[in-house]
PDB file of C-alpha atoms in Angstrom:
ATOM      1  CA  TRP A   1     123.030 180.411  77.587  1.00 31.00           C
ATOM      2  CA  GLU A   2     126.268 178.423  77.594  1.00 34.00           C
ATOM      3  CA  ALA A   3     126.279 174.716  76.866  1.00 33.00           C
ATOM      4  CA  GLY A   4     128.413 172.655  79.174  1.00 34.00           C
ATOM      5  CA  GLY A   5     129.089 169.902  76.669  1.00 35.00           C
ATOM      6  CA  GLY A   6     128.592 169.164  73.017  1.00 35.00           C
ATOM      7  CA  GLY A   7     127.552 166.289  70.825  1.00 34.00           C
ATOM      8  CA  SER A   8     125.647 163.137  71.623  1.00 31.00           C
ATOM      9  CA  SER A   9     128.300 160.504  71.040  1.00 31.00           C
ATOM     10  CA  PRO A  10     128.704 157.732  73.646  1.00 33.00           C
ATOM     11  CA  GLY A  11     130.533 158.832  76.763  1.00 35.00           C
ATOM     12  CA  ARG A  12     129.990 162.524  76.107  1.00 34.00           C
ATOM     13  CA  SER A  13     127.994 164.698  78.467  1.00 38.00           C
ATOM     14  CA  ILE A  14     125.383 166.834  76.784  1.00 35.00           C
ATOM     15  CA  TYR A  15     123.572 169.923  77.960  1.00 36.00           C
ATOM     16  CA  ILE A  16     120.441 170.912  76.081  1.00 33.00           C
ATOM     17  CA  GLN A  17     118.143 173.849  76.556  1.00 36.00           C
ATOM     18  CA  GLN A  18     114.641 172.974  75.457  1.00 36.00           C
ATOM     19  CA  SER A  19     112.130 175.630  74.470  1.00 33.00           C
ATOM     20  CA  SER A  20     108.927 176.001  72.503  1.00 30.00           C
ATOM     21  CA  ARG A  21     109.348 177.680  69.122  1.00 29.00           C
ATOM     22  CA  PHE A  22     105.798 177.673  67.744  1.00 30.00           C
ATOM     23  CA  LYS A  23     103.476 180.678  68.023  1.00 33.00           C
ATOM     24  CA  LEU A  24      99.856 180.767  69.126  1.00 35.00           C
ATOM     25  CA  GLY A  25      97.162 183.384  68.774  1.00 42.00           C
ATOM     26  CA  PRO A  26      96.136 185.322  71.923  1.00 41.00           C
ATOM     27  CA  PHE A  27      93.092 183.154  72.662  1.00 37.00           C
ATOM     28  CA  GLN A  28      94.911 179.880  71.904  1.00 39.00           C
ATOM     29  CA  SER A  29      97.897 180.991  73.916  1.00 40.00           C
ATOM     30  CA  GLU A  30      95.789 181.724  76.994  1.00 44.00           C
ATOM     31  CA  ASN A  31      94.013 178.349  76.811  1.00 42.00           C
ATOM     32  CA  TYR A  32      97.329 176.583  76.238  1.00 36.00           C
ATOM     33  CA  LYS A  33      98.901 178.219  79.285  1.00 41.00           C
ATOM     34  CA  GLN A  34      95.856 177.403  81.420  1.00 45.00           C
ATOM     35  CA  SER A  35      95.820 173.739  80.408  1.00 40.00           C
ATOM     36  CA  ARG A  36      99.559 173.386  81.046  1.00 40.00           C
ATOM     37  CA  THR A  37      99.172 174.982  84.469  1.00 42.00           C
ATOM     38  CA  GLU A  38      96.358 172.626  85.408  1.00 42.00           C
ATOM     39  CA  ARG A  39      98.389 169.579  84.362  1.00 36.00           C
ATOM     40  CA  ARG A  40     101.391 170.701  86.382  1.00 36.00           C
ATOM     41  CA  ARG A  41      99.552 171.339  89.640  1.00 38.00           C
ATOM     42  CA  SER A  42      99.320 167.643  90.417  1.00 33.00           C
ATOM     43  CA  TRP A  43     103.074 167.045  90.577  1.00 35.00           C
ATOM     44  CA  GLU A  44     105.238 170.159  90.376  1.00 38.00           C
ATOM     45  CA  PRO A  45     106.361 172.290  93.338  1.00 38.00           C
ATOM     46  CA  SER A  46     103.589 174.806  93.811  1.00 34.00           C
ATOM     47  CA  VAL A  47     105.808 177.813  94.565  1.00 35.00           C
ATOM     48  CA  TYR A  48     107.679 177.884  91.273  1.00 37.00           C
ATOM     49  CA  HIS A  49     106.876 179.538  87.953  1.00 38.00           C
ATOM     50  CA  THR A  50     107.949 176.990  85.394  1.00 46.00           C
ATOM     51  CA  LEU A  51     110.569 177.335  82.703  1.00 55.00           C
ATOM     52  CA  GLU A  52     111.164 174.539  80.232  1.00 67.00           C
ATOM     53  CA  ASN A  53     113.036 171.655  81.843  1.00 84.00           C
ATOM     54  CA  GLU A  54     116.753 171.315  81.194  1.00 87.00           C
ATOM     55  CA  SER A  55     118.025 167.937  80.033  1.00 90.00           C
ATOM     56  CA  PHE A  56     121.495 166.534  80.688  1.00 93.00           C
ATOM     57  CA  TYR A  57     123.304 163.244  80.212  1.00 95.00           C
ATOM     58  CA  PHE A  58     125.850 162.197  82.834  1.00 96.00           C
ATOM     59  CA  THR A  59     127.145 158.846  84.133  1.00 95.00           C
ATOM     60  CA  GLY A  60     125.011 156.957  81.623  1.00 96.00           C
ATOM     61  CA  HIS A  61     121.756 158.547  82.766  1.00 96.00           C
ATOM     62  CA  ASP A  62     119.367 161.094  81.366  1.00 95.00           C
ATOM     63  CA  ILE A  63     118.858 163.835  83.937  1.00 95.00           C
ATOM     64  CA  CYS A  64     115.882 166.177  83.798  1.00 94.00           C
ATOM     65  CA  ILE A  65     116.118 169.359  85.843  1.00 92.00           C
ATOM     66  CA  HIS A  66     113.098 171.474  86.721  1.00 89.00           C
ATOM     67  CA  GLU A  67     114.019 175.146  86.848  1.00 80.00           C
ATOM     68  CA  SER A  68     112.373 178.382  87.915  1.00 67.00           C
ATOM     69  CA  ILE A  69     112.659 182.114  87.364  1.00 60.00           C
ATOM     70  CA  ASP A  70     111.893 182.854  91.022  1.00 56.00           C
ATOM     71  CA  THR A  71     115.422 182.733  92.397  1.00 52.00           C
ATOM     72  CA  TYR A  72     119.071 182.316  91.393  1.00 51.00           C
ATOM     73  CA  GLY A  73     119.027 178.971  93.205  1.00 52.00           C
ATOM     74  CA  ALA A  74     116.395 177.549  90.874  1.00 61.00           C
ATOM     75  CA  LEU A  75     118.502 177.905  87.734  1.00 71.00           C
ATOM     76  CA  THR A  76     121.338 175.682  86.544  1.00 79.00           C
ATOM     77  CA  TRP A  77     124.500 177.721  86.007  1.00 80.00           C
ATOM     78  CA  PRO A  78     127.558 176.960  83.827  1.00 88.00           C
ATOM     79  CA  GLY A  79     129.829 176.193  86.788  1.00 93.00           C
ATOM     80  CA  ALA A  80     127.528 173.355  87.850  1.00 94.00           C
ATOM     81  CA  VAL A  81     127.656 171.763  84.407  1.00 94.00           C
ATOM     82  CA  ALA A  82     131.444 172.097  84.302  1.00 95.00           C
ATOM     83  CA  LEU A  83     131.843 170.531  87.747  1.00 97.00           C
ATOM     84  CA  CYS A  84     129.595 167.614  86.763  1.00 97.00           C
ATOM     85  CA  GLN A  85     131.708 166.998  83.678  1.00 96.00           C
ATOM     86  CA  PHE A  86     134.864 167.112  85.773  1.00 97.00           C
ATOM     87  CA  LEU A  87     133.513 164.635  88.338  1.00 97.00           C
ATOM     88  CA  GLU A  88     132.409 162.230  85.626  1.00 97.00           C
ATOM     89  CA  ASN A  89     135.646 162.436  83.651  1.00 96.00           C
ATOM     90  CA  ASN A  90     138.039 162.269  86.617  1.00 97.00           C
ATOM     91  CA  GLN A  91     136.683 159.459  88.745  1.00 96.00           C
ATOM     92  CA  GLN A  92     140.157 158.107  89.517  1.00 95.00           C
ATOM     93  CA  GLN A  93     141.271 161.509  90.767  1.00 95.00           C
ATOM     94  CA  VAL A  94     138.067 162.258  92.696  1.00 97.00           C
ATOM     95  CA  LYS A  95     136.749 158.971  94.052  1.00 97.00           C
ATOM     96  CA  LEU A  96     133.227 159.615  95.317  1.00 98.00           C
ATOM     97  CA  MET A  97     132.076 156.036  95.845  1.00 98.00           C
ATOM     98  CA  ASP A  98     130.698 155.719  99.404  1.00 98.00           C
ATOM     99  CA  LYS A  99     132.217 159.093 100.368  1.00 98.00           C
ATOM    100  CA  GLU A 100     130.397 161.696 102.465  1.00 98.00           C
ATOM    101  CA  VAL A 101     129.730 164.672 100.199  1.00 98.00           C
ATOM    102  CA  LEU A 102     128.177 168.036 101.020  1.00 98.00           C
ATOM    103  CA  GLU A 103     127.071 170.515  98.379  1.00 98.00           C
ATOM    104  CA  ILE A 104     126.540 174.129  99.403  1.00 97.00           C
ATOM    105  CA  GLY A 105     124.319 176.342  97.286  1.00 94.00           C
ATOM    106  CA  ALA A 106     122.990 173.240  95.550  1.00 95.00           C
ATOM    107  CA  GLY A 107     120.327 175.148  93.602  1.00 92.00           C
ATOM    108  CA  THR A 108     118.566 172.835  91.170  1.00 93.00           C
ATOM    109  CA  GLY A 109     120.604 169.892  92.436  1.00 95.00           C
ATOM    110  CA  LEU A 110     122.476 168.904  89.280  1.00 96.00           C
ATOM    111  CA  VAL A 111     125.879 168.538  90.966  1.00 98.00           C
ATOM    112  CA  SER A 112     124.379 166.609  93.884  1.00 98.00           C
ATOM    113  CA  ILE A 113     122.544 164.327  91.465  1.00 98.00           C
ATOM    114  CA  VAL A 114     125.720 163.501  89.555  1.00 98.00           C
ATOM    115  CA  ALA A 115     127.692 162.948  92.779  1.00 98.00           C
ATOM    116  CA  SER A 116     124.931 160.636  93.996  1.00 98.00           C
ATOM    117  CA  LEU A 117     124.938 158.714  90.717  1.00 98.00           C
ATOM    118  CA  LEU A 118     128.709 158.297  91.173  1.00 98.00           C
ATOM    119  CA  GLY A 119     128.054 156.515  94.477  1.00 98.00           C
ATOM    120  CA  ALA A 120     128.469 159.274  97.064  1.00 98.00           C
ATOM    121  CA  ARG A 121     126.439 159.788 100.224  1.00 98.00           C
ATOM    122  CA  VAL A 122     125.209 163.264  99.366  1.00 98.00           C
ATOM    123  CA  THR A 123     123.772 166.034 101.497  1.00 98.00           C
ATOM    124  CA  ALA A 124     122.519 168.893  99.309  1.00 98.00           C
ATOM    125  CA  THR A 125     122.021 172.250 101.014  1.00 97.00           C
ATOM    126  CA  ASP A 126     120.603 175.638 100.117  1.00 95.00           C
ATOM    127  CA  LEU A 127     118.270 178.333 101.425  1.00 93.00           C
ATOM    128  CA  PRO A 128     114.870 177.157 102.712  1.00 93.00           C
ATOM    129  CA  ASP A 129     112.899 178.597  99.790  1.00 90.00           C
ATOM    130  CA  VAL A 130     114.922 176.528  97.310  1.00 90.00           C
ATOM    131  CA  LEU A 131     114.539 173.158  99.037  1.00 93.00           C
ATOM    132  CA  SER A 132     111.200 172.157  97.517  1.00 91.00           C
ATOM    133  CA  ASN A 133     112.494 172.277  93.961  1.00 91.00           C
ATOM    134  CA  LEU A 134     115.865 170.849  94.995  1.00 94.00           C
ATOM    135  CA  THR A 135     114.236 167.851  96.664  1.00 95.00           C
ATOM    136  CA  PHE A 136     111.968 167.316  93.679  1.00 93.00           C
ATOM    137  CA  ASN A 137     114.909 167.189  91.257  1.00 95.00           C
ATOM    138  CA  LEU A 138     117.035 164.964  93.474  1.00 97.00           C
ATOM    139  CA  LEU A 139     114.347 162.340  93.999  1.00 96.00           C
ATOM    140  CA  ARG A 140     113.217 162.474  90.402  1.00 95.00           C
ATOM    141  CA  ASN A 141     116.702 161.701  89.083  1.00 97.00           C
ATOM    142  CA  THR A 142     118.214 159.376  91.697  1.00 97.00           C
ATOM    143  CA  ARG A 143     115.375 157.103  92.793  1.00 96.00           C
ATOM    144  CA  GLY A 144     116.273 153.549  91.775  1.00 95.00           C
ATOM    145  CA  ARG A 145     119.586 154.727  90.307  1.00 96.00           C
ATOM    146  CA  SER A 146     121.770 155.718  93.242  1.00 96.00           C
ATOM    147  CA  ARG A 147     123.642 153.594  95.742  1.00 96.00           C
ATOM    148  CA  HIS A 148     122.623 155.984  98.553  1.00 97.00           C
ATOM    149  CA  THR A 149     119.540 158.183  98.856  1.00 97.00           C
ATOM    150  CA  PRO A 150     120.619 161.848  98.808  1.00 97.00           C
ATOM    151  CA  GLN A 151     119.616 164.048 101.728  1.00 97.00           C
ATOM    152  CA  VAL A 152     118.490 167.685 101.666  1.00 98.00           C
ATOM    153  CA  SER A 153     119.067 170.242 104.402  1.00 97.00           C
ATOM    154  CA  ALA A 154     118.618 173.970 104.844  1.00 97.00           C
ATOM    155  CA  LEU A 155     121.835 175.936 105.179  1.00 96.00           C
ATOM    156  CA  THR A 156     122.166 179.700 105.344  1.00 95.00           C
ATOM    157  CA  TRP A 157     125.816 180.618 104.949  1.00 95.00           C
ATOM    158  CA  GLY A 158     127.457 181.758 108.148  1.00 95.00           C
ATOM    159  CA  GLN A 159     124.420 181.148 110.334  1.00 95.00           C
ATOM    160  CA  ASP A 160     124.020 178.522 113.079  1.00 96.00           C
ATOM    161  CA  LEU A 161     126.780 176.358 111.632  1.00 96.00           C
ATOM    162  CA  GLU A 162     127.856 174.868 114.967  1.00 95.00           C
ATOM    163  CA  ARG A 163     124.236 174.206 115.930  1.00 95.00           C
ATOM    164  CA  ASP A 164     123.020 172.682 112.663  1.00 96.00           C
ATOM    165  CA  PHE A 165     126.268 171.117 111.400  1.00 96.00           C
ATOM    166  CA  PRO A 166     128.400 170.453 114.505  1.00 95.00           C
ATOM    167  CA  TYR A 167     131.895 169.154 113.951  1.00 90.00           C
ATOM    168  CA  PRO A 168     133.054 166.369 113.961  1.00 88.00           C
ATOM    169  CA  SER A 169     129.681 164.601 113.846  1.00 90.00           C
ATOM    170  CA  ASN A 170     129.047 166.341 110.518  1.00 92.00           C
ATOM    171  CA  HIS A 171     132.254 165.475 108.699  1.00 95.00           C
ATOM    172  CA  TYR A 172     132.462 165.329 104.916  1.00 97.00           C
ATOM    173  CA  ASP A 173     135.114 163.917 102.625  1.00 98.00           C
ATOM    174  CA  TYR A 174     134.230 166.429  99.922  1.00 98.00           C
ATOM    175  CA  VAL A 175     132.495 169.794  99.871  1.00 98.00           C
ATOM    176  CA  LEU A 176     131.215 170.826  96.439  1.00 98.00           C
ATOM    177  CA  ALA A 177     130.322 174.345  95.358  1.00 97.00           C
ATOM    178  CA  ALA A 178     129.422 175.620  91.889  1.00 96.00           C
ATOM    179  CA  ASP A 179     128.741 179.227  90.868  1.00 92.00           C
ATOM    180  CA  VAL A 180     128.152 180.351  94.435  1.00 92.00           C
ATOM    181  CA  VAL A 181     130.058 183.617  93.951  1.00 90.00           C
ATOM    182  CA  TYR A 182     128.252 186.563  92.388  1.00 74.00           C
ATOM    183  CA  PRO A 183     127.533 190.120  93.532  1.00 63.00           C
ATOM    184  CA  HIS A 184     125.809 189.595  96.857  1.00 70.00           C
ATOM    185  CA  LYS A 185     126.447 190.577 100.445  1.00 82.00           C
ATOM    186  CA  CYS A 186     127.148 187.058 101.672  1.00 90.00           C
ATOM    187  CA  LEU A 187     130.713 186.495 100.487  1.00 91.00           C
ATOM    188  CA  ASP A 188     132.135 186.816 104.009  1.00 93.00           C
ATOM    189  CA  ASP A 189     129.545 184.319 105.230  1.00 95.00           C
ATOM    190  CA  LEU A 190     130.377 182.020 102.316  1.00 95.00           C
ATOM    191  CA  LEU A 191     134.048 182.013 103.267  1.00 95.00           C
ATOM    192  CA  LYS A 192     133.116 181.409 106.909  1.00 96.00           C
ATOM    193  CA  THR A 193     130.992 178.438 105.837  1.00 97.00           C
ATOM    194  CA  LEU A 194     133.780 176.952 103.725  1.00 97.00           C
ATOM    195  CA  HIS A 195     136.145 177.248 106.722  1.00 96.00           C
ATOM    196  CA  HIS A 196     133.601 175.534 108.974  1.00 96.00           C
ATOM    197  CA  PHE A 197     133.458 172.424 106.797  1.00 97.00           C
ATOM    198  CA  CYS A 198     137.029 172.469 105.541  1.00 96.00           C
ATOM    199  CA  ARG A 199     139.005 173.000 108.738  1.00 94.00           C
ATOM    200  CA  PRO A 200     142.487 171.908 109.866  1.00 94.00           C
ATOM    201  CA  GLY A 201     142.568 168.217 110.659  1.00 91.00           C
ATOM    202  CA  SER A 202     139.314 167.482 108.826  1.00 93.00           C
ATOM    203  CA  GLU A 203     140.989 166.061 105.702  1.00 94.00           C
ATOM    204  CA  THR A 204     138.065 167.516 103.776  1.00 97.00           C
ATOM    205  CA  THR A 205     138.626 168.403 100.129  1.00 98.00           C
ATOM    206  CA  LEU A 206     136.794 171.367  98.655  1.00 98.00           C
ATOM    207  CA  LEU A 207     135.956 171.466  94.940  1.00 98.00           C
ATOM    208  CA  TRP A 208     134.792 174.868  93.721  1.00 97.00           C
ATOM    209  CA  ALA A 209     133.721 175.683  90.165  1.00 96.00           C
ATOM    210  CA  ASN A 210     133.085 179.280  89.213  1.00 94.00           C
ATOM    211  CA  LYS A 211     132.337 181.290  86.105  1.00 91.00           C
ATOM    212  CA  THR A 212     134.060 184.654  86.303  1.00 87.00           C
ATOM    213  CA  ARG A 213     131.608 187.474  85.637  1.00 86.00           C
ATOM    214  CA  PHE A 214     132.516 190.417  87.861  1.00 84.00           C
ATOM    215  CA  GLN A 215     135.441 191.970  89.691  1.00 86.00           C
ATOM    216  CA  SER A 216     133.943 190.589  92.904  1.00 84.00           C
ATOM    217  CA  ASP A 217     134.622 187.077  91.574  1.00 87.00           C
ATOM    218  CA  LEU A 218     138.308 187.888  91.166  1.00 90.00           C
ATOM    219  CA  ARG A 219     138.559 189.461  94.605  1.00 91.00           C
ATOM    220  CA  PHE A 220     136.882 186.480  96.249  1.00 93.00           C
ATOM    221  CA  THR A 221     139.144 184.088  94.341  1.00 94.00           C
ATOM    222  CA  GLU A 222     142.214 185.813  95.776  1.00 95.00           C
ATOM    223  CA  ARG A 223     140.764 185.566  99.288  1.00 95.00           C
ATOM    224  CA  PHE A 224     139.937 181.908  98.685  1.00 96.00           C
ATOM    225  CA  LYS A 225     143.466 181.111  97.492  1.00 95.00           C
ATOM    226  CA  SER A 226     145.031 182.869 100.476  1.00 96.00           C
ATOM    227  CA  SER A 227     142.691 181.092 102.934  1.00 96.00           C
ATOM    228  CA  PHE A 228     143.198 177.508 101.722  1.00 97.00           C
ATOM    229  CA  ASN A 229     145.791 175.323 100.076  1.00 97.00           C
ATOM    230  CA  ALA A 230     144.233 175.869  96.664  1.00 97.00           C
ATOM    231  CA  THR A 231     145.114 174.367  93.291  1.00 97.00           C
ATOM    232  CA  LEU A 232     143.612 175.184  89.906  1.00 97.00           C
ATOM    233  CA  LEU A 233     142.454 171.816  88.559  1.00 96.00           C
ATOM    234  CA  THR A 234     141.148 172.898  85.189  1.00 95.00           C
ATOM    235  CA  GLU A 235     140.185 175.972  83.223  1.00 95.00           C
ATOM    236  CA  LEU A 236     137.562 176.225  80.483  1.00 92.00           C
ATOM    237  CA  PRO A 237     138.412 179.415  78.574  1.00 88.00           C
ATOM    238  CA  GLN A 238     135.341 179.401  76.327  1.00 86.00           C
ATOM    239  CA  GLN A 239     132.998 179.332  79.322  1.00 86.00           C
ATOM    240  CA  ASP A 240     135.403 181.340  81.506  1.00 89.00           C
ATOM    241  CA  VAL A 241     134.968 178.673  84.194  1.00 94.00           C
ATOM    242  CA  ARG A 242     137.690 177.550  86.596  1.00 96.00           C
ATOM    243  CA  ILE A 243     137.611 174.601  88.961  1.00 97.00           C
ATOM    244  CA  TYR A 244     139.708 174.696  92.126  1.00 97.00           C
ATOM    245  CA  LYS A 245     140.657 172.039  94.628  1.00 98.00           C
ATOM    246  CA  ALA A 246     141.386 173.182  98.163  1.00 98.00           C
ATOM    247  CA  THR A 247     142.229 171.826 101.589  1.00 97.00           C
ATOM    248  CA  ALA A 248     142.610 173.578 104.912  1.00 96.00           C
ATOM    249  CA  LYS A 249     145.862 175.205 105.890  1.00 94.00           C
ATOM    250  CA  GLU A 250     147.248 173.422 108.931  1.00 84.00           C
TER     251      GLU A 250
END
């Protein structure tokens, strides 16, 4: 698993994977698992099989992310960590204070949490089966910390966009997306969704972070660059992550 930041010095963002290293005998292990399950039932989303929580440090806050092995959307991917670091370290370039921000494919909510902590009015979206864990993480990490309470909404790429997110009543200053491109059958719908929110005259800025893994990533990147006025903001060679800024072609 890639770490999005190193060290624990002041001002640095850290990304830590926590895991248990000790071993238990079969009987002890079963009792241990049962007791942990019973303790979790009172507060954790019931539909998720728990992994160890992931801990981060951004914008002067400890952030604890609950993950799952049930779905891609319940894991925190390297592009999300990279985008959070970029937002934190480039606040003069990307001014989120009091801006309307939409995240698509929000997953565990890390990017939306950081945007909220930076003062944005955030709407985090993903598929319906991800929303329970997403909401849990957002509220857990922004309550009493954020200027605006983040909102959560279901969004299936390419479907019912005009009905559920009519323009211009649903206008956003920024659309954020991190690691939303991987081998799936929804890339056309993803591009359609990006066009819906980042359309001519909207003055919406799209920030997309992606770790390149497959040839499909490269093909989609070329389509993305031909569809928008796209600029490569930064590249992280060790993680093979690139962050693009894009606006609509007039």
